[in-house]
Amino acid sequence: MNNAIDEVKEKLPEEELIIDVSDLFKVLGDPTRVKILTTLEIKELCVNEICECLDMTKSAVSHQLRVLRQSKLVKYRKVGKEVYYSLDDDHVVQIFDCALSHIRE
């Protein structure tokens, strides 16, 4: 058999990992979610603040935040009755920085 083919097949990620990466890009493929993530990259905000920044309804923002939480792209913390959202970790910032750099080239 071809050594190059063997090498590639050996290094390919497992199918489940490929599906997870594909799902991540599906989540990032929505402009509204990208706007929310970009906003949260600048500053931790509550839902009402995100709504004002993006001129969106509370239900629309809440729905998108739920999707982003499930994908582990954002996290939240409660302060009394208020819930503040931020990016889950530095990997999210790195993904965006890489994408922006690529698009700007």
PDB file of N, CA and C in Angstrom, residues 27 32 49-50 52:
ATOM      1  N   VAL A  27     -22.377  26.259  14.289  1.00  0.00           N
ATOM      2  CA  VAL A  27     -22.777  27.264  15.275  1.00  0.00           C
ATOM      3  C   VAL A  27     -22.153  28.610  14.927  1.00  0.00           C
ATOM      4  N   THR A  32     -25.695  36.243  13.523  1.00  0.00           N
ATOM      5  CA  THR A  32     -26.160  36.767  14.811  1.00  0.00           C
ATOM      6  C   THR A  32     -25.290  36.244  15.944  1.00  0.00           C
ATOM      7  N   GLU A  49     -27.941  44.288  28.016  1.00  0.00           N
ATOM      8  CA  GLU A  49     -26.863  45.072  27.411  1.00  0.00           C
ATOM      9  C   GLU A  49     -26.539  44.549  26.006  1.00  0.00           C
ATOM     10  N   ILE A  50     -26.538  43.230  25.847  1.00  0.00           N
ATOM     11  CA  ILE A  50     -26.300  42.645  24.522  1.00  0.00           C
ATOM     12  C   ILE A  50     -27.404  43.095  23.560  1.00  0.00           C
ATOM     13  N   GLU A  52     -29.175  45.806  23.646  1.00  0.00           N
ATOM     14  CA  GLU A  52     -28.983  47.210  23.284  1.00  0.00           C
ATOM     15  C   GLU A  52     -27.829  47.379  22.303  1.00  0.00           C
TER      16      GLU A  52
END
